[in-house]
JSON list of C-alpha atoms in Angstrom, two decimals:
[
{"chain": "A", "resi": 1, "resn": "LEU", "atom": "CA", "xyz": [-0.05, -0.03, 0.05]},
{"chain": "A", "resi": 2, "resn": "PHE", "atom": "CA", "xyz": [2.98, 2.41, 0.68]},
{"chain": "A", "resi": 3, "resn": "LEU", "atom": "CA", "xyz": [4.15, 1.87, -2.87]},
{"chain": "A", "resi": 4, "resn": "LEU", "atom": "CA", "xyz": [0.74, 2.49, -4.23]},
{"chain": "A", "resi": 5, "resn": "ALA", "atom": "CA", "xyz": [0.36, 5.77, -2.28]},
{"chain": "A", "resi": 6, "resn": "VAL", "atom": "CA", "xyz": [3.65, 6.98, -3.55]},
{"chain": "A", "resi": 7, "resn": "LEU", "atom": "CA", "xyz": [2.61, 6.20, -7.19]},
{"chain": "A", "resi": 8, "resn": "PHE", "atom": "CA", "xyz": [-0.79, 7.84, -6.70]},
{"chain": "A", "resi": 9, "resn": "LEU", "atom": "CA", "xyz": [0.98, 10.91, -5.16]},
{"chain": "A", "resi": 10, "resn": "ILE", "atom": "CA", "xyz": [3.32, 11.14, -8.19]},
{"chain": "A", "resi": 11, "resn": "GLY", "atom": "CA", "xyz": [0.52, 10.60, -10.69]},
{"chain": "A", "resi": 12, "resn": "TYR", "atom": "CA", "xyz": [-2.00, 12.82, -9.24]},
{"chain": "A", "resi": 13, "resn": "ARG", "atom": "CA", "xyz": [0.22, 15.47, -7.38]},
{"chain": "A", "resi": 14, "resn": "LYS", "atom": "CA", "xyz": [-2.22, 16.02, -4.52]},
{"chain": "A", "resi": 15, "resn": "PHE", "atom": "CA", "xyz": [-2.09, 14.47, -0.97]},
{"chain": "A", "resi": 16, "resn": "ALA", "atom": "CA", "xyz": [-5.88, 14.34, -0.90]},
{"chain": "A", "resi": 17, "resn": "VAL", "atom": "CA", "xyz": [-5.66, 11.28, -3.50]},
{"chain": "A", "resi": 18, "resn": "LEU", "atom": "CA", "xyz": [-4.56, 9.19, -0.56]},
{"chain": "A", "resi": 19, "resn": "VAL", "atom": "CA", "xyz": [-8.17, 9.20, 0.52]},
{"chain": "A", "resi": 20, "resn": "SER", "atom": "CA", "xyz": [-8.78, 6.58, -2.36]},
{"chain": "A", "resi": 21, "resn": "LEU", "atom": "CA", "xyz": [-6.73, 4.12, -0.31]},
{"chain": "A", "resi": 22, "resn": "LEU", "atom": "CA", "xyz": [-8.90, 4.31, 2.76]},
{"chain": "A", "resi": 23, "resn": "PRO", "atom": "CA", "xyz": [-11.23, 1.62, 1.69]},
{"chain": "A", "resi": 24, "resn": "ALA", "atom": "CA", "xyz": [-8.34, -0.78, 1.14]},
{"chain": "A", "resi": 25, "resn": "VAL", "atom": "CA", "xyz": [-6.82, 0.02, 4.56]},
{"chain": "A", "resi": 26, "resn": "LEU", "atom": "CA", "xyz": [-10.18, -0.55, 6.30]},
{"chain": "A", "resi": 27, "resn": "ALA", "atom": "CA", "xyz": [-10.70, -3.74, 4.50]},
{"chain": "A", "resi": 28, "resn": "ILE", "atom": "CA", "xyz": [-7.35, -5.10, 5.59]},
{"chain": "A", "resi": 29, "resn": "SER", "atom": "CA", "xyz": [-8.30, -3.85, 9.07]},
{"chain": "A", "resi": 30, "resn": "VAL", "atom": "CA", "xyz": [-11.61, -5.87, 8.95]},
{"chain": "A", "resi": 31, "resn": "LEU", "atom": "CA", "xyz": [-9.55, -8.94, 8.18]},
{"chain": "A", "resi": 32, "resn": "PHE", "atom": "CA", "xyz": [-7.28, -8.38, 11.14]},
{"chain": "A", "resi": 33, "resn": "VAL", "atom": "CA", "xyz": [-10.07, -7.76, 13.43]},
{"chain": "A", "resi": 34, "resn": "ILE", "atom": "CA", "xyz": [-11.58, -11.05, 12.38]},
{"chain": "A", "resi": 35, "resn": "HIS", "atom": "CA", "xyz": [-8.43, -12.92, 12.83]},
{"chain": "A", "resi": 36, "resn": "SER", "atom": "CA", "xyz": [-8.14, -11.43, 16.41]},
{"chain": "A", "resi": 37, "resn": "LEU", "atom": "CA", "xyz": [-11.86, -12.07, 17.20]},
{"chain": "A", "resi": 38, "resn": "PHE", "atom": "CA", "xyz": [-11.60, -15.84, 16.30]},
{"chain": "A", "resi": 39, "resn": "ASP", "atom": "CA", "xyz": [-7.92, -16.01, 17.52]},
{"chain": "A", "resi": 40, "resn": "LEU", "atom": "CA", "xyz": [-6.77, -17.18, 14.06]},
{"chain": "A", "resi": 41, "resn": "ASP", "atom": "CA", "xyz": [-3.09, -17.23, 13.20]},
{"chain": "A", "resi": 42, "resn": "LEU", "atom": "CA", "xyz": [-1.69, -15.23, 10.27]},
{"chain": "A", "resi": 43, "resn": "SER", "atom": "CA", "xyz": [-0.42, -17.63, 7.68]},
{"chain": "A", "resi": 44, "resn": "VAL", "atom": "CA", "xyz": [1.62, -17.28, 4.47]},
{"chain": "A", "resi": 45, "resn": "MET", "atom": "CA", "xyz": [-1.74, -17.72, 2.64]},
{"chain": "A", "resi": 46, "resn": "THR", "atom": "CA", "xyz": [-3.24, -14.72, 4.55]},
{"chain": "A", "resi": 47, "resn": "LEU", "atom": "CA", "xyz": [-0.15, -12.46, 3.36]},
{"chain": "A", "resi": 48, "resn": "ILE", "atom": "CA", "xyz": [-0.59, -13.85, -0.19]},
{"chain": "A", "resi": 49, "resn": "ALA", "atom": "CA", "xyz": [-4.42, -13.06, -0.01]},
{"chain": "A", "resi": 50, "resn": "ILE", "atom": "CA", "xyz": [-3.45, -9.40, 1.14]},
{"chain": "A", "resi": 51, "resn": "ILE", "atom": "CA", "xyz": [-0.92, -8.98, -1.58]},
{"chain": "A", "resi": 52, "resn": "LEU", "atom": "CA", "xyz": [-3.23, -10.22, -4.39]},
{"chain": "A", "resi": 53, "resn": "PHE", "atom": "CA", "xyz": [-6.11, -8.08, -2.83]},
{"chain": "A", "resi": 54, "resn": "VAL", "atom": "CA", "xyz": [-3.89, -4.96, -3.16]},
{"chain": "A", "resi": 55, "resn": "GLY", "atom": "CA", "xyz": [-3.14, -5.95, -6.71]},
{"chain": "A", "resi": 56, "resn": "LEU", "atom": "CA", "xyz": [-6.80, -6.44, -7.71]},
{"chain": "A", "resi": 57, "resn": "ILE", "atom": "CA", "xyz": [-7.97, -3.22, -6.17]},
{"chain": "A", "resi": 58, "resn": "THR", "atom": "CA", "xyz": [-5.29, -1.11, -7.77]},
{"chain": "A", "resi": 59, "resn": "ASP", "atom": "CA", "xyz": [-7.04, -1.37, -11.08]},
{"chain": "A", "resi": 60, "resn": "ASN", "atom": "CA", "xyz": [-10.19, -0.28, -9.71]},
{"chain": "A", "resi": 61, "resn": "LEU", "atom": "CA", "xyz": [-8.73, 2.85, -7.95]},
{"chain": "A", "resi": 62, "resn": "ILE", "atom": "CA", "xyz": [-6.86, 3.72, -11.05]},
{"chain": "A", "resi": 63, "resn": "HIS", "atom": "CA", "xyz": [-10.05, 3.76, -13.12]},
{"chain": "A", "resi": 64, "resn": "ILE", "atom": "CA", "xyz": [-11.87, 5.75, -10.31]},
{"chain": "A", "resi": 65, "resn": "LEU", "atom": "CA", "xyz": [-9.05, 8.29, -10.05]},
{"chain": "A", "resi": 66, "resn": "MET", "atom": "CA", "xyz": [-8.70, 8.76, -13.79]},
{"chain": "A", "resi": 67, "resn": "THR", "atom": "CA", "xyz": [-12.39, 9.09, -14.41]},
{"chain": "A", "resi": 68, "resn": "TYR", "atom": "CA", "xyz": [-12.78, 11.52, -11.41]},
{"chain": "A", "resi": 69, "resn": "ARG", "atom": "CA", "xyz": [-10.15, 13.71, -12.99]},
{"chain": "A", "resi": 70, "resn": "ILE", "atom": "CA", "xyz": [-12.01, 13.93, -16.28]},
{"chain": "A", "resi": 71, "resn": "GLN", "atom": "CA", "xyz": [-15.60, 13.63, -15.31]},
{"chain": "A", "resi": 72, "resn": "ASP", "atom": "CA", "xyz": [-15.77, 15.03, -11.69]},
{"chain": "A", "resi": 73, "resn": "VAL", "atom": "CA", "xyz": [-17.96, 13.52, -9.01]},
{"chain": "A", "resi": 74, "resn": "ASN", "atom": "CA", "xyz": [-20.37, 12.03, -11.56]},
{"chain": "A", "resi": 75, "resn": "CYS", "atom": "CA", "xyz": [-17.60, 9.44, -12.46]},
{"chain": "A", "resi": 76, "resn": "PHE", "atom": "CA", "xyz": [-19.14, 7.25, -9.61]},
{"chain": "A", "resi": 77, "resn": "GLN", "atom": "CA", "xyz": [-22.22, 6.75, -11.68]},
{"chain": "A", "resi": 78, "resn": "THR", "atom": "CA", "xyz": [-20.21, 5.44, -14.66]},
{"chain": "A", "resi": 79, "resn": "VAL", "atom": "CA", "xyz": [-17.29, 3.65, -13.24]},
{"chain": "A", "resi": 80, "resn": "PHE", "atom": "CA", "xyz": [-18.94, 1.79, -10.22]},
{"chain": "A", "resi": 81, "resn": "LYS", "atom": "CA", "xyz": [-21.18, -0.57, -12.30]},
{"chain": "A", "resi": 82, "resn": "PRO", "atom": "CA", "xyz": [-18.30, -2.44, -13.98]},
{"chain": "A", "resi": 83, "resn": "ILE", "atom": "CA", "xyz": [-16.32, -2.31, -10.71]},
{"chain": "A", "resi": 84, "resn": "ILE", "atom": "CA", "xyz": [-19.21, -3.76, -8.70]},
{"chain": "A", "resi": 85, "resn": "LEU", "atom": "CA", "xyz": [-19.77, -6.53, -11.17]},
{"chain": "A", "resi": 86, "resn": "SER", "atom": "CA", "xyz": [-16.26, -7.61, -11.44]},
{"chain": "A", "resi": 87, "resn": "ASN", "atom": "CA", "xyz": [-15.69, -7.55, -7.64]},
{"chain": "A", "resi": 88, "resn": "VAL", "atom": "CA", "xyz": [-19.03, -9.44, -6.99]},
{"chain": "A", "resi": 89, "resn": "PHE", "atom": "CA", "xyz": [-17.85, -12.15, -9.48]},
{"chain": "A", "resi": 90, "resn": "LEU", "atom": "CA", "xyz": [-14.47, -12.27, -7.70]},
{"chain": "A", "resi": 91, "resn": "ILE", "atom": "CA", "xyz": [-16.07, -12.53, -4.23]},
{"chain": "A", "resi": 92, "resn": "LEU", "atom": "CA", "xyz": [-18.40, -15.20, -5.44]},
{"chain": "A", "resi": 93, "resn": "SER", "atom": "CA", "xyz": [-15.54, -17.36, -7.06]},
{"chain": "A", "resi": 94, "resn": "MET", "atom": "CA", "xyz": [-13.40, -16.87, -3.99]},
{"chain": "A", "resi": 95, "resn": "ALA", "atom": "CA", "xyz": [-16.19, -17.83, -1.61]},
{"chain": "A", "resi": 96, "resn": "LEU", "atom": "CA", "xyz": [-16.88, -20.92, -3.85]},
{"chain": "A", "resi": 97, "resn": "MET", "atom": "CA", "xyz": [-13.26, -21.75, -3.65]},
{"chain": "A", "resi": 98, "resn": "GLY", "atom": "CA", "xyz": [-13.39, -21.37, 0.10]},
{"chain": "A", "resi": 99, "resn": "ILE", "atom": "CA", "xyz": [-16.28, -23.76, 0.39]},
{"chain": "A", "resi": 100, "resn": "VAL", "atom": "CA", "xyz": [-15.20, -26.39, -2.04]},
{"chain": "A", "resi": 101, "resn": "ASN", "atom": "CA", "xyz": [-11.63, -26.77, -1.23]},
{"chain": "A", "resi": 102, "resn": "SER", "atom": "CA", "xyz": [-9.89, -27.71, 2.03]},
{"chain": "A", "resi": 103, "resn": "GLY", "atom": "CA", "xyz": [-6.68, -26.90, 3.70]},
{"chain": "A", "resi": 104, "resn": "PHE", "atom": "CA", "xyz": [-4.88, -23.68, 2.66]},
{"chain": "A", "resi": 105, "resn": "MET", "atom": "CA", "xyz": [-6.77, -23.00, -0.41]},
{"chain": "A", "resi": 106, "resn": "LYS", "atom": "CA", "xyz": [-10.00, -22.88, 1.79]},
{"chain": "A", "resi": 107, "resn": "ILE", "atom": "CA", "xyz": [-8.27, -20.23, 3.98]},
{"chain": "A", "resi": 108, "resn": "PHE", "atom": "CA", "xyz": [-7.12, -18.28, 1.03]},
{"chain": "A", "resi": 109, "resn": "GLY", "atom": "CA", "xyz": [-10.47, -18.24, -0.77]},
{"chain": "A", "resi": 110, "resn": "ILE", "atom": "CA", "xyz": [-12.42, -17.13, 2.42]},
{"chain": "A", "resi": 111, "resn": "GLU", "atom": "CA", "xyz": [-9.88, -14.56, 3.29]},
{"chain": "A", "resi": 112, "resn": "LEU", "atom": "CA", "xyz": [-9.73, -12.92, -0.09]},
{"chain": "A", "resi": 113, "resn": "ALA", "atom": "CA", "xyz": [-13.53, -12.94, -0.33]},
{"chain": "A", "resi": 114, "resn": "ILE", "atom": "CA", "xyz": [-13.73, -11.21, 3.06]},
{"chain": "A", "resi": 115, "resn": "LEU", "atom": "CA", "xyz": [-11.17, -8.56, 1.91]},
{"chain": "A", "resi": 116, "resn": "LEU", "atom": "CA", "xyz": [-13.02, -7.92, -1.51]},
{"chain": "A", "resi": 117, "resn": "SER", "atom": "CA", "xyz": [-16.27, -7.69, 0.18]},
{"chain": "A", "resi": 118, "resn": "ALA", "atom": "CA", "xyz": [-15.14, -5.23, 2.82]},
{"chain": "A", "resi": 119, "resn": "HIS", "atom": "CA", "xyz": [-13.34, -3.21, 0.30]},
{"chain": "A", "resi": 120, "resn": "LEU", "atom": "CA", "xyz": [-16.50, -3.09, -2.06]},
{"chain": "A", "resi": 121, "resn": "LEU", "atom": "CA", "xyz": [-18.65, -2.05, 0.86]},
{"chain": "A", "resi": 122, "resn": "PHE", "atom": "CA", "xyz": [-16.40, 0.83, 1.90]},
{"chain": "A", "resi": 123, "resn": "LEU", "atom": "CA", "xyz": [-15.58, 1.86, -1.82]},
{"chain": "A", "resi": 124, "resn": "VAL", "atom": "CA", "xyz": [-19.36, 2.19, -2.73]},
{"chain": "A", "resi": 125, "resn": "TYR", "atom": "CA", "xyz": [-20.66, 3.75, 0.55]},
{"chain": "A", "resi": 126, "resn": "PHE", "atom": "CA", "xyz": [-17.69, 5.93, 1.79]},
{"chain": "A", "resi": 127, "resn": "LEU", "atom": "CA", "xyz": [-15.53, 6.93, -1.20]},
{"chain": "A", "resi": 128, "resn": "PRO", "atom": "CA", "xyz": [-17.98, 9.23, -3.12]},
{"chain": "A", "resi": 129, "resn": "THR", "atom": "CA", "xyz": [-18.67, 11.17, 0.16]},
{"chain": "A", "resi": 130, "resn": "LEU", "atom": "CA", "xyz": [-14.93, 11.40, 0.89]},
{"chain": "A", "resi": 131, "resn": "PHE", "atom": "CA", "xyz": [-14.17, 12.58, -2.71]},
{"chain": "A", "resi": 132, "resn": "SER", "atom": "CA", "xyz": [-16.73, 15.30, -2.55]},
{"chain": "A", "resi": 133, "resn": "LYS", "atom": "CA", "xyz": [-15.42, 16.56, 0.77]},
{"chain": "A", "resi": 134, "resn": "LEU", "atom": "CA", "xyz": [-11.76, 16.21, 0.40]},
{"chain": "A", "resi": 135, "resn": "MET", "atom": "CA", "xyz": [-11.23, 16.54, -3.40]},
{"chain": "A", "resi": 136, "resn": "PRO", "atom": "CA", "xyz": [-13.85, 19.12, -4.65]},
{"chain": "A", "resi": 137, "resn": "ARG", "atom": "CA", "xyz": [-13.71, 19.98, -8.25]},
{"chain": "A", "resi": 138, "resn": "LYS", "atom": "CA", "xyz": [-13.24, 23.55, -9.35]},
{"chain": "A", "resi": 139, "resn": "GLN", "atom": "CA", "xyz": [-16.38, 25.14, -10.76]}
]
């Protein structure tokens, strides 16, 4: 996430762009809270799931930021539909992988499904509000 923050700062040249990373940070926090509530150990598969999660959401965030730069706040109406559909498909496939498999692939599928679900929830409900307050467009 640190490397992603640096790349976003270089590309957008505003500190307010870091607000786009907040849903990812909150999603990873949700995963750690679940691990601590159920007293689960962090495994290599958890770390791989987090790394893959950051790679998957980077594409979504780039699309949102580039469309926001061009279309203003209305970008959420045009960009969110494909992002939601692709993430729902990923969540369903990872959840199915967690249900069907056993062992480390089960943990990987469930954890990645949790990460993507939490990120999608925060992305859809909090990011447009944060963008309108912290990154207002010039009239």
